[in-house]
Amino acid sequence: MPARKVTVSAVFTPVHGDWEVCDGGETCPADCFSDLELNLWYHDGIHYCVENGLMQGVPGNLFAPDATTTRGMIVTILYRLENEPAVAGDCPFADVKAGSYYEDAITWAAANGITNGCSKSEYGPDNAITREQMAAFLYRYADYKGYDVTKKAELTKFADQGEISSYAADAIAWANANGLVNGVGDNLLNPKGNAERAQVAAMLHRFCD
């Protein structure tokens, strides 16, 4: 300590993940939503998804971070990542309305093995997507892109790992090993819980990053 009285001043610069400064306005696309706090865990994911056109807000200058995300929305986001390639043929699912915003995306995803639908004839485009379904979509998309999907985590540390559907087991193990899907507290994965918009943004950011 110095021998005489001194004054020490500190200057703090906000840092959020990859974004050195995020003080609102033009430097932060998430700041245009009145229901977000820039210092919370979801900031980086929402910032990335909005800036890169993967997700948008909802009416009323809101992002609705706790709202659910539908199966149609998620496949549309992956379709955007592929720069919306042309599709051939009809959509194989009877519940996908012709001319809907997700028709081409679902047709593309089905043709490339990214989705099998809820059944052979139904996709459930307006159903809320679960955490294990989200992991499965990302896992299949990563395989479609030729990424290495061999790394898998041991999931016995999660008390509810027995609730994971068989079709999603490898996907969840891969997603957890790569930091895309983490626990939700109390040593749980909550595989059948709905993937909220903030969670989806975080998963997409980690996947693309």
CSV table of C-alpha atoms in Angstrom, one decimal:
chain,number,residue,atom,x,y,z
A,1,MET,CA,0.0,0.0,0.0
A,2,PRO,CA,1.3,3.5,-0.7
A,3,ALA,CA,2.4,5.7,2.3
A,4,ARG,CA,-0.2,8.4,1.5
A,5,LYS,CA,-3.8,8.6,0.7
A,6,VAL,CA,-4.6,7.9,-3.0
A,7,THR,CA,-7.7,7.7,-5.2
A,8,VAL,CA,-8.1,4.7,-7.5
A,9,SER,CA,-10.5,4.9,-10.5
A,10,ALA,CA,-11.7,1.9,-12.5
A,11,VAL,CA,-13.0,2.0,-16.0
A,12,PHE,CA,-15.2,-1.0,-17.1
A,13,THR,CA,-15.7,-2.0,-20.7
A,14,PRO,CA,-18.6,-4.3,-21.4
A,15,VAL,CA,-17.5,-7.6,-23.0
A,16,HIS,CA,-19.9,-10.2,-24.2
A,17,GLY,CA,-18.3,-13.3,-25.7
A,18,ASP,CA,-17.0,-12.5,-29.2
A,19,TRP,CA,-18.3,-8.9,-29.1
A,20,GLU,CA,-15.7,-6.6,-27.6
A,21,VAL,CA,-18.1,-3.7,-27.0
A,22,CYS,CA,-21.9,-3.9,-27.0
A,23,ASP,CA,-23.3,-0.7,-25.7
A,24,GLY,CA,-26.5,-0.5,-27.7
A,25,GLY,CA,-27.4,1.3,-30.9
A,26,GLU,CA,-25.6,0.3,-34.1
A,27,THR,CA,-23.0,-1.8,-32.2
A,28,CYS,CA,-25.6,-4.3,-30.8
A,29,PRO,CA,-28.5,-5.6,-32.9
A,30,ALA,CA,-30.0,-7.2,-29.7
A,31,ASP,CA,-30.5,-3.7,-28.2
A,32,CYS,CA,-33.5,-2.9,-30.5
A,33,PHE,CA,-35.6,-5.4,-28.5
A,34,SER,CA,-37.1,-4.0,-25.4
A,35,ASP,CA,-37.5,-7.3,-23.6
A,36,LEU,CA,-33.7,-8.2,-23.6
A,37,GLU,CA,-31.0,-7.5,-21.1
A,38,LEU,CA,-27.6,-7.2,-22.8
A,39,ASN,CA,-25.7,-8.6,-19.8
A,40,LEU,CA,-27.6,-12.0,-19.6
A,41,TRP,CA,-26.4,-15.4,-20.8
A,42,TYR,CA,-28.4,-15.3,-24.0
A,43,HIS,CA,-26.9,-12.1,-25.4
A,44,ASP,CA,-24.2,-13.5,-27.6
A,45,GLY,CA,-26.5,-16.0,-29.3
A,46,ILE,CA,-29.2,-13.5,-30.0
A,47,HIS,CA,-26.7,-10.9,-31.2
A,48,TYR,CA,-25.2,-13.4,-33.6
A,49,CYS,CA,-28.5,-14.8,-34.9
A,50,VAL,CA,-30.1,-11.3,-35.5
A,51,GLU,CA,-26.9,-9.9,-37.0
A,52,ASN,CA,-26.7,-12.8,-39.4
A,53,GLY,CA,-30.4,-13.0,-40.4
A,54,LEU,CA,-31.0,-16.4,-38.8
A,55,MET,CA,-33.7,-15.1,-36.3
A,56,GLN,CA,-35.9,-12.0,-36.1
A,57,GLY,CA,-37.9,-10.3,-33.5
A,58,VAL,CA,-41.7,-10.5,-33.0
A,59,PRO,CA,-44.2,-7.7,-33.2
A,60,GLY,CA,-43.9,-4.9,-30.6
A,61,ASN,CA,-40.1,-4.5,-30.7
A,62,LEU,CA,-39.7,-7.8,-28.8
A,63,PHE,CA,-37.5,-10.9,-29.2
A,64,ALA,CA,-39.5,-13.1,-26.8
A,65,PRO,CA,-36.5,-15.0,-25.4
A,66,ASP,CA,-38.7,-17.3,-23.4
A,67,ALA,CA,-41.2,-18.1,-26.1
A,68,THR,CA,-41.2,-21.5,-27.8
A,69,THR,CA,-39.8,-22.1,-31.3
A,70,THR,CA,-41.6,-24.3,-33.8
A,71,ARG,CA,-40.3,-27.2,-35.9
A,72,GLY,CA,-41.1,-25.2,-39.1
A,73,MET,CA,-39.0,-22.2,-37.8
A,74,ILE,CA,-35.9,-24.3,-37.0
A,75,VAL,CA,-35.8,-26.0,-40.4
A,76,THR,CA,-36.3,-22.6,-42.1
A,77,ILE,CA,-33.2,-21.3,-40.2
A,78,LEU,CA,-31.1,-24.2,-41.4
A,79,TYR,CA,-32.4,-23.7,-44.9
A,80,ARG,CA,-31.2,-20.0,-44.6
A,81,LEU,CA,-27.8,-21.3,-43.5
A,82,GLU,CA,-27.7,-23.2,-46.9
A,83,ASN,CA,-28.6,-20.0,-48.7
A,84,GLU,CA,-32.0,-21.4,-49.6
A,85,PRO,CA,-31.1,-23.8,-52.5
A,86,ALA,CA,-33.7,-24.7,-55.1
A,87,VAL,CA,-35.9,-27.7,-54.2
A,88,ALA,CA,-37.4,-30.2,-56.6
A,89,GLY,CA,-40.6,-32.2,-56.1
A,90,ASP,CA,-43.4,-31.9,-53.7
A,91,CYS,CA,-43.2,-31.8,-49.9
A,92,PRO,CA,-43.8,-35.3,-48.6
A,93,PHE,CA,-45.8,-34.2,-45.6
A,94,ALA,CA,-49.6,-33.6,-45.9
A,95,ASP,CA,-49.7,-31.1,-43.0
A,96,VAL,CA,-47.3,-28.6,-44.7
A,97,LYS,CA,-49.4,-26.1,-46.5
A,98,ALA,CA,-48.5,-25.2,-50.1
A,99,GLY,CA,-47.0,-21.7,-50.3
A,100,SER,CA,-46.2,-21.5,-46.6
A,101,TYR,CA,-43.0,-19.9,-45.5
A,102,TYR,CA,-41.5,-23.2,-44.5
A,103,GLU,CA,-42.6,-25.4,-47.4
A,104,ASP,CA,-39.3,-25.2,-49.3
A,105,ALA,CA,-37.3,-25.6,-46.2
A,106,ILE,CA,-39.1,-28.7,-45.0
A,107,THR,CA,-39.0,-30.2,-48.6
A,108,TRP,CA,-35.2,-29.6,-48.7
A,109,ALA,CA,-34.7,-31.0,-45.2
A,110,ALA,CA,-36.7,-34.1,-45.9
A,111,ALA,CA,-34.9,-34.7,-49.2
A,112,ASN,CA,-31.5,-34.5,-47.4
A,113,GLY,CA,-32.2,-36.6,-44.4
A,114,ILE,CA,-32.3,-33.7,-41.9
A,115,THR,CA,-35.9,-34.5,-40.8
A,116,ASN,CA,-38.0,-37.6,-41.0
A,117,GLY,CA,-41.1,-35.8,-39.7
A,118,CYS,CA,-43.3,-36.9,-36.8
A,119,SER,CA,-44.5,-39.7,-39.1
A,120,LYS,CA,-44.3,-40.6,-42.8
A,121,SER,CA,-47.2,-38.2,-43.6
A,122,GLU,CA,-46.9,-35.5,-41.0
A,123,TYR,CA,-44.2,-33.0,-40.1
A,124,GLY,CA,-45.8,-31.0,-37.3
A,125,PRO,CA,-44.5,-27.6,-38.6
A,126,ASP,CA,-46.3,-25.6,-35.9
A,127,ASN,CA,-45.4,-27.9,-33.0
A,128,ALA,CA,-43.0,-26.5,-30.5
A,129,ILE,CA,-39.6,-28.1,-31.0
A,130,THR,CA,-38.1,-30.0,-28.1
A,131,ARG,CA,-34.4,-29.8,-27.0
A,132,GLU,CA,-33.8,-33.3,-28.3
A,133,GLN,CA,-35.4,-32.6,-31.6
A,134,MET,CA,-33.3,-29.4,-31.9
A,135,ALA,CA,-30.1,-31.5,-31.2
A,136,ALA,CA,-31.2,-34.1,-33.8
A,137,PHE,CA,-31.7,-31.4,-36.5
A,138,LEU,CA,-28.3,-29.9,-35.9
A,139,TYR,CA,-26.7,-33.4,-35.7
A,140,ARG,CA,-28.2,-34.4,-39.1
A,141,TYR,CA,-27.4,-31.0,-40.6
A,142,ALA,CA,-23.7,-31.3,-39.4
A,143,ASP,CA,-23.5,-34.8,-41.0
A,144,TYR,CA,-25.1,-33.5,-44.2
A,145,LYS,CA,-22.4,-30.8,-44.3
A,146,GLY,CA,-19.7,-33.4,-43.9
A,147,TYR,CA,-18.6,-32.3,-40.4
A,148,ASP,CA,-17.0,-34.7,-37.9
A,149,VAL,CA,-19.9,-36.0,-35.7
A,150,THR,CA,-18.0,-38.8,-34.0
A,151,LYS,CA,-17.3,-37.0,-30.7
A,152,LYS,CA,-19.9,-38.1,-28.2
A,153,ALA,CA,-20.3,-37.4,-24.5
A,154,GLU,CA,-21.2,-39.8,-21.7
A,155,LEU,CA,-24.6,-38.8,-20.5
A,156,THR,CA,-25.0,-41.0,-17.4
A,157,LYS,CA,-24.1,-37.9,-15.3
A,158,PHE,CA,-27.6,-36.5,-16.1
A,159,ALA,CA,-30.3,-37.9,-13.9
A,160,ASP,CA,-32.9,-37.9,-16.8
A,161,GLN,CA,-30.7,-39.4,-19.5
A,162,GLY,CA,-33.1,-42.3,-19.6
A,163,GLU,CA,-35.8,-40.0,-21.0
A,164,ILE,CA,-33.9,-39.3,-24.2
A,165,SER,CA,-35.7,-40.8,-27.2
A,166,SER,CA,-33.7,-43.5,-29.0
A,167,TYR,CA,-33.6,-41.5,-32.3
A,168,ALA,CA,-32.0,-38.6,-30.5
A,169,ALA,CA,-29.5,-40.5,-28.3
A,170,ASP,CA,-26.5,-40.0,-30.6
A,171,ALA,CA,-27.5,-36.4,-31.4
A,172,ILE,CA,-27.8,-35.4,-27.7
A,173,ALA,CA,-24.4,-37.1,-26.9
A,174,TRP,CA,-22.8,-35.3,-29.8
A,175,ALA,CA,-24.4,-31.9,-29.0
A,176,ASN,CA,-23.4,-32.2,-25.3
A,177,ALA,CA,-19.8,-33.2,-26.2
A,178,ASN,CA,-19.5,-30.1,-28.5
A,179,GLY,CA,-21.1,-27.7,-26.0
A,180,LEU,CA,-24.3,-27.1,-28.0
A,181,VAL,CA,-26.7,-28.6,-25.5
A,182,ASN,CA,-25.9,-28.3,-21.8
A,183,GLY,CA,-27.7,-29.2,-18.6
A,184,VAL,CA,-30.5,-27.0,-17.3
A,185,GLY,CA,-29.7,-27.3,-13.6
A,186,ASP,CA,-30.3,-30.0,-11.0
A,187,ASN,CA,-28.2,-32.4,-13.1
A,188,LEU,CA,-30.9,-32.6,-15.8
A,189,LEU,CA,-30.9,-32.4,-19.6
A,190,ASN,CA,-34.6,-31.9,-20.0
A,191,PRO,CA,-34.6,-33.5,-23.5
A,192,LYS,CA,-38.3,-33.3,-24.0
A,193,GLY,CA,-38.6,-29.8,-22.8
A,194,ASN,CA,-39.4,-27.1,-25.3
A,195,ALA,CA,-36.4,-25.3,-26.8
A,196,GLU,CA,-37.0,-21.6,-26.0
A,197,ARG,CA,-36.0,-18.9,-28.5
A,198,ALA,CA,-33.1,-17.8,-26.4
A,199,GLN,CA,-31.8,-21.4,-26.1
A,200,VAL,CA,-32.2,-21.9,-29.8
A,201,ALA,CA,-30.2,-18.7,-30.5
A,202,ALA,CA,-27.4,-19.9,-28.1
A,203,MET,CA,-27.3,-23.4,-29.8
A,204,LEU,CA,-27.2,-21.9,-33.3
A,205,HIS,CA,-24.4,-19.5,-32.3
A,206,ARG,CA,-22.3,-22.3,-30.8
A,207,PHE,CA,-22.9,-24.5,-33.8
A,208,CYS,CA,-22.0,-21.8,-36.3
A,209,ASP,CA,-19.0,-20.6,-34.3
